[in-house]
mmCIF file of C-alpha atoms in Angstrom:
data_model
loop_
_atom_site.group_PDB
_atom_site.id
_atom_site.type_symbol
_atom_site.label_atom_id
_atom_site.label_comp_id
_atom_site.label_asym_id
_atom_site.label_seq_id
_atom_site.Cartn_x
_atom_site.Cartn_y
_atom_site.Cartn_z
ATOM 1 C CA GLY P 1 -25.051 -12.179 5.401
ATOM 2 C CA GLU P 2 -22.153 -12.669 7.751
ATOM 3 C CA ASN P 3 -19.958 -9.729 8.807
ATOM 4 C CA VAL P 4 -16.686 -10.216 10.692
ATOM 5 C CA GLU P 5 -14.940 -7.427 12.601
ATOM 6 C CA GLN P 6 -11.301 -7.861 13.668
ATOM 7 C CA HIS P 7 -9.219 -5.860 16.160
ATOM 8 C CA PRO P 8 -6.613 -4.520 16.436
ATOM 9 C CA SER P 9 -5.473 -3.781 12.894
ATOM 10 C CA THR P 10 -1.833 -3.635 14.039
ATOM 11 C CA LEU P 11 -0.141 -5.160 17.063
ATOM 12 C CA SER P 12 3.468 -4.808 18.162
ATOM 13 C CA VAL P 13 4.915 -6.978 20.930
ATOM 14 C CA GLN P 14 8.309 -7.859 22.313
ATOM 15 C CA GLU P 15 9.639 -11.349 21.771
ATOM 16 C CA GLY P 16 8.367 -13.629 24.499
ATOM 17 C CA ASP P 17 5.230 -11.592 25.188
ATOM 18 C CA SER P 18 1.723 -12.795 24.423
ATOM 19 C CA ALA P 19 -0.456 -11.491 21.600
ATOM 20 C CA VAL P 20 -4.247 -11.483 21.491
ATOM 21 C CA ILE P 21 -6.392 -10.770 18.435
ATOM 22 C CA LYS P 22 -10.165 -10.489 18.729
ATOM 23 C CA CYS P 23 -12.991 -10.962 16.255
ATOM 24 C CA THR P 24 -16.739 -10.583 16.387
ATOM 25 C CA TYR P 25 -19.273 -12.042 13.978
ATOM 26 C CA SER P 26 -22.830 -11.113 13.204
ATOM 27 C CA ASP P 27 -24.587 -14.311 12.110
ATOM 28 C CA SER P 28 -25.533 -16.528 15.047
ATOM 29 C CA ALA P 29 -25.847 -19.455 12.621
ATOM 30 C CA SER P 30 -22.088 -19.421 11.919
ATOM 31 C CA ASN P 31 -20.486 -22.525 13.334
ATOM 32 C CA TYR P 32 -16.892 -22.744 12.107
ATOM 33 C CA PHE P 33 -14.152 -20.215 12.909
ATOM 34 C CA PRO P 34 -10.667 -20.627 11.413
ATOM 35 C CA TRP P 35 -7.599 -18.443 11.770
ATOM 36 C CA TYR P 36 -5.102 -17.890 8.978
ATOM 37 C CA LYS P 37 -1.560 -16.543 8.918
ATOM 38 C CA GLN P 38 -0.340 -14.767 5.798
ATOM 39 C CA GLU P 39 3.301 -13.961 5.196
ATOM 40 C CA LEU P 40 4.378 -11.416 2.617
ATOM 41 C CA GLY P 41 3.851 -12.632 -0.930
ATOM 42 C CA LYS P 42 2.253 -15.899 0.130
ATOM 43 C CA GLY P 43 -1.205 -17.365 0.431
ATOM 44 C CA PRO P 44 -3.051 -17.576 3.763
ATOM 45 C CA GLN P 45 -2.116 -20.599 5.853
ATOM 46 C CA LEU P 46 -4.610 -22.238 8.198
ATOM 47 C CA ILE P 47 -3.110 -22.270 11.708
ATOM 48 C CA ILE P 48 -6.006 -23.232 13.977
ATOM 49 C CA ASP P 49 -9.767 -23.489 13.903
ATOM 50 C CA ILE P 50 -12.681 -24.018 16.264
ATOM 51 C CA ARG P 51 -16.258 -25.184 15.903
ATOM 52 C CA SER P 52 -19.250 -23.791 17.716
ATOM 53 C CA ASN P 53 -19.639 -26.819 19.973
ATOM 54 C CA VAL P 54 -16.226 -26.138 21.549
ATOM 55 C CA GLY P 55 -15.236 -23.218 23.784
ATOM 56 C CA GLU P 56 -11.464 -23.432 23.533
ATOM 57 C CA LYS P 57 -8.799 -25.190 21.497
ATOM 58 C CA LYS P 58 -5.041 -25.173 21.929
ATOM 59 C CA ASP P 59 -2.135 -26.180 19.716
ATOM 60 C CA GLN P 60 1.279 -25.590 21.307
ATOM 61 C CA ARG P 61 1.719 -21.802 21.574
ATOM 62 C CA ILE P 62 -1.537 -20.992 19.819
ATOM 63 C CA ALA P 63 -5.025 -21.098 21.314
ATOM 64 C CA VAL P 64 -8.450 -19.974 20.195
ATOM 65 C CA THR P 65 -11.451 -19.215 22.407
ATOM 66 C CA LEU P 66 -15.061 -18.872 21.355
ATOM 67 C CA ASN P 67 -17.940 -17.161 23.137
ATOM 68 C CA LYS P 68 -21.104 -18.039 21.213
ATOM 69 C CA THR P 69 -23.372 -15.925 23.383
ATOM 70 C CA ALA P 70 -21.348 -12.782 22.755
ATOM 71 C CA LYS P 71 -20.500 -13.858 19.187
ATOM 72 C CA HIS P 72 -16.799 -13.290 19.509
ATOM 73 C CA PHE P 73 -13.671 -15.406 19.252
ATOM 74 C CA SER P 74 -10.026 -14.704 19.944
ATOM 75 C CA LEU P 75 -6.563 -15.905 18.938
ATOM 76 C CA HIS P 76 -3.934 -16.134 21.648
ATOM 77 C CA ILE P 77 -0.238 -16.552 20.836
ATOM 78 C CA THR P 78 2.076 -17.110 23.801
ATOM 79 C CA GLU P 79 5.867 -16.761 23.931
ATOM 80 C CA THR P 80 5.894 -14.893 20.649
ATOM 81 C CA GLN P 81 8.880 -15.242 18.329
ATOM 82 C CA PRO P 82 10.057 -13.039 15.424
ATOM 83 C CA GLU P 83 8.823 -15.668 12.955
ATOM 84 C CA ASP P 84 5.286 -15.102 14.272
ATOM 85 C CA SER P 85 5.376 -11.702 12.527
ATOM 86 C CA ALA P 86 2.744 -11.803 9.787
ATOM 87 C CA VAL P 87 -0.832 -10.767 9.003
ATOM 88 C CA TYR P 88 -3.452 -12.822 10.813
ATOM 89 C CA PHE P 89 -7.016 -13.204 9.582
ATOM 90 C CA CYS P 90 -10.043 -14.549 11.378
ATOM 91 C CA ALA P 91 -13.008 -15.936 9.479
ATOM 92 C CA ALA P 92 -16.488 -17.297 10.069
ATOM 93 C CA ILE P 93 -18.728 -19.570 8.078
ATOM 94 C CA GLU P 94 -22.280 -20.751 8.095
ATOM 95 C CA ALA P 95 -23.013 -24.180 6.687
ATOM 96 C CA GLY P 96 -23.267 -24.153 2.918
ATOM 97 C CA THR P 97 -21.621 -20.788 2.403
ATOM 98 C CA ALA P 98 -18.076 -19.517 2.003
ATOM 99 C CA LEU P 99 -15.659 -18.141 4.604
ATOM 100 C CA ILE P 100 -16.064 -14.464 5.401
ATOM 101 C CA PHE P 101 -12.861 -12.824 6.630
ATOM 102 C CA GLY P 102 -11.986 -10.023 8.979
ATOM 103 C CA LYS P 103 -9.733 -7.241 7.671
ATOM 104 C CA GLY P 104 -6.618 -8.691 9.256
ATOM 105 C CA THR P 105 -4.138 -7.864 12.029
ATOM 106 C CA THR P 106 -0.509 -7.102 11.266
ATOM 107 C CA LEU P 107 1.546 -8.610 14.100
ATOM 108 C CA SER P 108 5.118 -7.423 14.580
ATOM 109 C CA VAL P 109 7.332 -9.257 17.057
ATOM 110 C CA SER P 110 10.571 -7.453 17.856
ATOM 111 C CA SER P 111 13.568 -9.164 19.396
ATOM 112 C CA ASN O 1 -0.461 -34.673 -1.853
ATOM 113 C CA ALA O 2 0.177 -31.393 -3.581
ATOM 114 C CA GLY O 3 -1.468 -28.288 -2.208
ATOM 115 C CA VAL O 4 -3.765 -25.936 -4.066
ATOM 116 C CA MET O 5 -2.016 -24.927 -7.280
ATOM 117 C CA GLN O 6 -2.629 -21.588 -8.906
ATOM 118 C CA ASN O 7 -1.178 -20.355 -12.149
ATOM 119 C CA PRO O 8 0.169 -18.158 -13.320
ATOM 120 C CA ARG O 9 1.739 -16.653 -10.191
ATOM 121 C CA HIS O 10 2.066 -13.301 -11.911
ATOM 122 C CA LEU O 11 0.042 -11.990 -14.816
ATOM 123 C CA VAL O 12 0.359 -8.675 -16.613
ATOM 124 C CA ARG O 13 -2.413 -7.534 -18.920
ATOM 125 C CA ARG O 14 -3.063 -4.330 -20.824
ATOM 126 C CA ARG O 15 -6.360 -2.560 -20.293
ATOM 127 C CA GLY O 16 -9.070 -4.197 -22.383
ATOM 128 C CA GLN O 17 -7.438 -7.632 -22.522
ATOM 129 C CA GLU O 18 -8.727 -10.790 -20.918
ATOM 130 C CA ALA O 19 -7.217 -12.441 -17.846
ATOM 131 C CA ARG O 20 -7.591 -16.163 -17.115
ATOM 132 C CA LEU O 21 -6.613 -17.417 -13.688
ATOM 133 C CA ARG O 22 -6.402 -21.149 -13.000
ATOM 134 C CA CYS O 23 -6.812 -23.098 -9.807
ATOM 135 C CA SER O 24 -6.268 -26.807 -9.301
ATOM 136 C CA PRO O 25 -7.714 -27.858 -5.926
ATOM 137 C CA MET O 26 -6.110 -30.348 -3.601
ATOM 138 C CA LYS O 27 -6.713 -33.973 -4.492
ATOM 139 C CA GLY O 28 -10.128 -35.101 -3.285
ATOM 140 C CA HIS O 29 -11.437 -31.548 -2.887
ATOM 141 C CA SER O 30 -14.577 -30.693 -4.838
ATOM 142 C CA HIS O 31 -15.285 -27.237 -3.359
ATOM 143 C CA VAL O 32 -13.448 -24.186 -4.677
ATOM 144 C CA TYR O 33 -13.560 -20.581 -3.499
ATOM 145 C CA TRP O 34 -12.112 -17.468 -5.131
ATOM 146 C CA TYR O 35 -11.064 -14.391 -3.156
ATOM 147 C CA ARG O 36 -9.586 -11.030 -4.143
ATOM 148 C CA GLN O 37 -7.066 -9.171 -2.009
ATOM 149 C CA LEU O 38 -6.050 -5.575 -2.569
ATOM 150 C CA PRO O 39 -2.754 -4.313 -1.076
ATOM 151 C CA GLU O 40 -2.940 -4.133 2.732
ATOM 152 C CA GLU O 41 -6.570 -5.237 2.705
ATOM 153 C CA GLY O 42 -8.438 -8.347 3.674
ATOM 154 C CA LEU O 43 -9.727 -11.202 1.582
ATOM 155 C CA LYS O 44 -12.944 -10.387 -0.227
ATOM 156 C CA PHE O 45 -15.117 -13.364 -1.166
ATOM 157 C CA MET O 46 -15.966 -13.561 -4.857
ATOM 158 C CA VAL O 47 -17.430 -16.941 -5.777
ATOM 159 C CA TYR O 48 -17.942 -20.453 -4.418
ATOM 160 C CA LEU O 49 -18.128 -23.404 -6.797
ATOM 161 C CA GLN O 50 -18.622 -27.102 -6.557
ATOM 162 C CA LYS O 51 -17.898 -29.367 -9.490
ATOM 163 C CA GLU O 52 -19.841 -27.989 -12.476
ATOM 164 C CA ASN O 53 -22.006 -25.765 -10.251
ATOM 165 C CA ILE O 54 -21.826 -22.202 -8.983
ATOM 166 C CA ILE O 55 -23.036 -22.288 -5.391
ATOM 167 C CA ASP O 56 -22.650 -18.613 -4.471
ATOM 168 C CA GLU O 57 -21.450 -15.784 -6.705
ATOM 169 C CA SER O 58 -22.702 -12.941 -4.535
ATOM 170 C CA GLY O 59 -19.229 -11.400 -4.211
ATOM 171 C CA MET O 60 -18.422 -11.336 -7.890
ATOM 172 C CA PRO O 61 -19.017 -8.226 -10.034
ATOM 173 C CA LYS O 62 -21.978 -8.740 -12.373
ATOM 174 C CA GLU O 63 -20.071 -7.670 -15.451
ATOM 175 C CA ARG O 64 -16.777 -8.854 -16.943
ATOM 176 C CA PHE O 65 -16.168 -11.533 -14.302
ATOM 177 C CA SER O 66 -17.067 -15.198 -14.626
ATOM 178 C CA ALA O 67 -15.977 -18.444 -13.014
ATOM 179 C CA GLU O 68 -16.274 -22.108 -13.776
ATOM 180 C CA PHE O 69 -15.226 -25.423 -12.290
ATOM 181 C CA PRO O 70 -15.684 -28.107 -14.966
ATOM 182 C CA LYS O 71 -15.968 -31.811 -14.343
ATOM 183 C CA GLU O 72 -12.435 -32.236 -15.600
ATOM 184 C CA GLY O 73 -9.648 -29.720 -15.196
ATOM 185 C CA PRO O 74 -8.981 -26.689 -13.031
ATOM 186 C CA SER O 75 -11.328 -23.958 -11.911
ATOM 187 C CA ILE O 76 -11.021 -20.821 -14.044
ATOM 188 C CA LEU O 77 -11.640 -17.228 -13.013
ATOM 189 C CA ARG O 78 -12.040 -15.119 -16.118
ATOM 190 C CA ILE O 79 -11.912 -11.348 -16.255
ATOM 191 C CA GLN O 80 -12.835 -9.753 -19.542
ATOM 192 C CA GLN O 81 -11.798 -6.262 -20.677
ATOM 193 C CA VAL O 82 -9.602 -5.723 -17.630
ATOM 194 C CA VAL O 83 -9.280 -2.270 -16.089
ATOM 195 C CA ARG O 84 -6.623 -0.903 -13.733
ATOM 196 C CA GLY O 85 -8.929 -1.426 -10.766
ATOM 197 C CA ASP O 86 -8.789 -5.184 -11.372
ATOM 198 C CA SER O 87 -5.126 -5.192 -10.298
ATOM 199 C CA ALA O 88 -4.996 -7.337 -7.164
ATOM 200 C CA ALA O 89 -3.978 -10.699 -5.797
ATOM 201 C CA TYR O 90 -6.514 -13.402 -6.522
ATOM 202 C CA PHE O 91 -6.529 -16.411 -4.218
ATOM 203 C CA CYS O 92 -8.191 -19.741 -4.643
ATOM 204 C CA ALA O 93 -9.020 -22.116 -1.791
ATOM 205 C CA SER O 94 -10.370 -25.642 -1.787
ATOM 206 C CA SER O 95 -12.063 -27.920 0.721
ATOM 207 C CA PRO O 96 -13.233 -31.544 0.658
ATOM 208 C CA SER O 97 -16.783 -30.606 1.622
ATOM 209 C CA LYS O 98 -18.748 -27.584 2.777
ATOM 210 C CA ASN O 99 -18.103 -26.055 6.179
ATOM 211 C CA THR O 100 -14.699 -27.698 6.603
ATOM 212 C CA GLU O 101 -11.073 -26.627 6.478
ATOM 213 C CA ALA O 102 -10.204 -24.619 3.400
ATOM 214 C CA PHE O 103 -6.653 -24.483 2.073
ATOM 215 C CA PHE O 104 -5.336 -21.644 -0.031
ATOM 216 C CA GLY O 105 -3.043 -21.492 -3.006
ATOM 217 C CA GLN O 106 -0.195 -19.000 -3.374
ATOM 218 C CA GLY O 107 -2.304 -16.658 -5.443
ATOM 219 C CA THR O 108 -2.114 -14.963 -8.827
ATOM 220 C CA ARG O 109 -0.968 -11.368 -8.818
ATOM 221 C CA LEU O 110 -2.683 -9.545 -11.643
ATOM 222 C CA THR O 111 -1.301 -6.236 -12.828
ATOM 223 C CA VAL O 112 -3.216 -4.219 -15.399
ATOM 224 C CA VAL O 113 -1.115 -1.653 -17.247
#
């Protein structure tokens, strides 16, 4: 089955800096890679996703890149703000199965 | 269009009791997924259901745990004879079809005393 590794587990940045979170997956058949943001006491919120036929996707300050050959994908947040502080999870899925998540990255943005 | 609704938000059970967690998917969504999250840990897949069918239950303990998603009504995750180790946040997600965006509810926080 699929296995997703996520790094780093914690990340501290200054407001305005960029943050990068990286994930690797094991199953080459996986073809959908979402990212979720979870704030304390709340459910995970989908923030961006990418499919295996695309190498990069951007939505305002958030971007995701995918390298199918190396089986890794990354989340990039530019111009970070204090409200970006949360736990971020990457996930991967193969058709017909359920999302498998990484262990999460706690992002702290200090002003 | 309301999001994924889970209830109750908080549930306290004594050891040995039964816990029933409910999940109403988003309108038009027929795929439901249950995940368990321990404090400061990731989301562990438990079970994937489609209306009236269990598609994948590979992440669910063989004993005491069961799940259903009937033709009418919410999906139910049932934990019998709860133990302290069952204390966790249980999240439900739904999607309109397989391999598409999945949206999560706010979770049920189960505490076993």
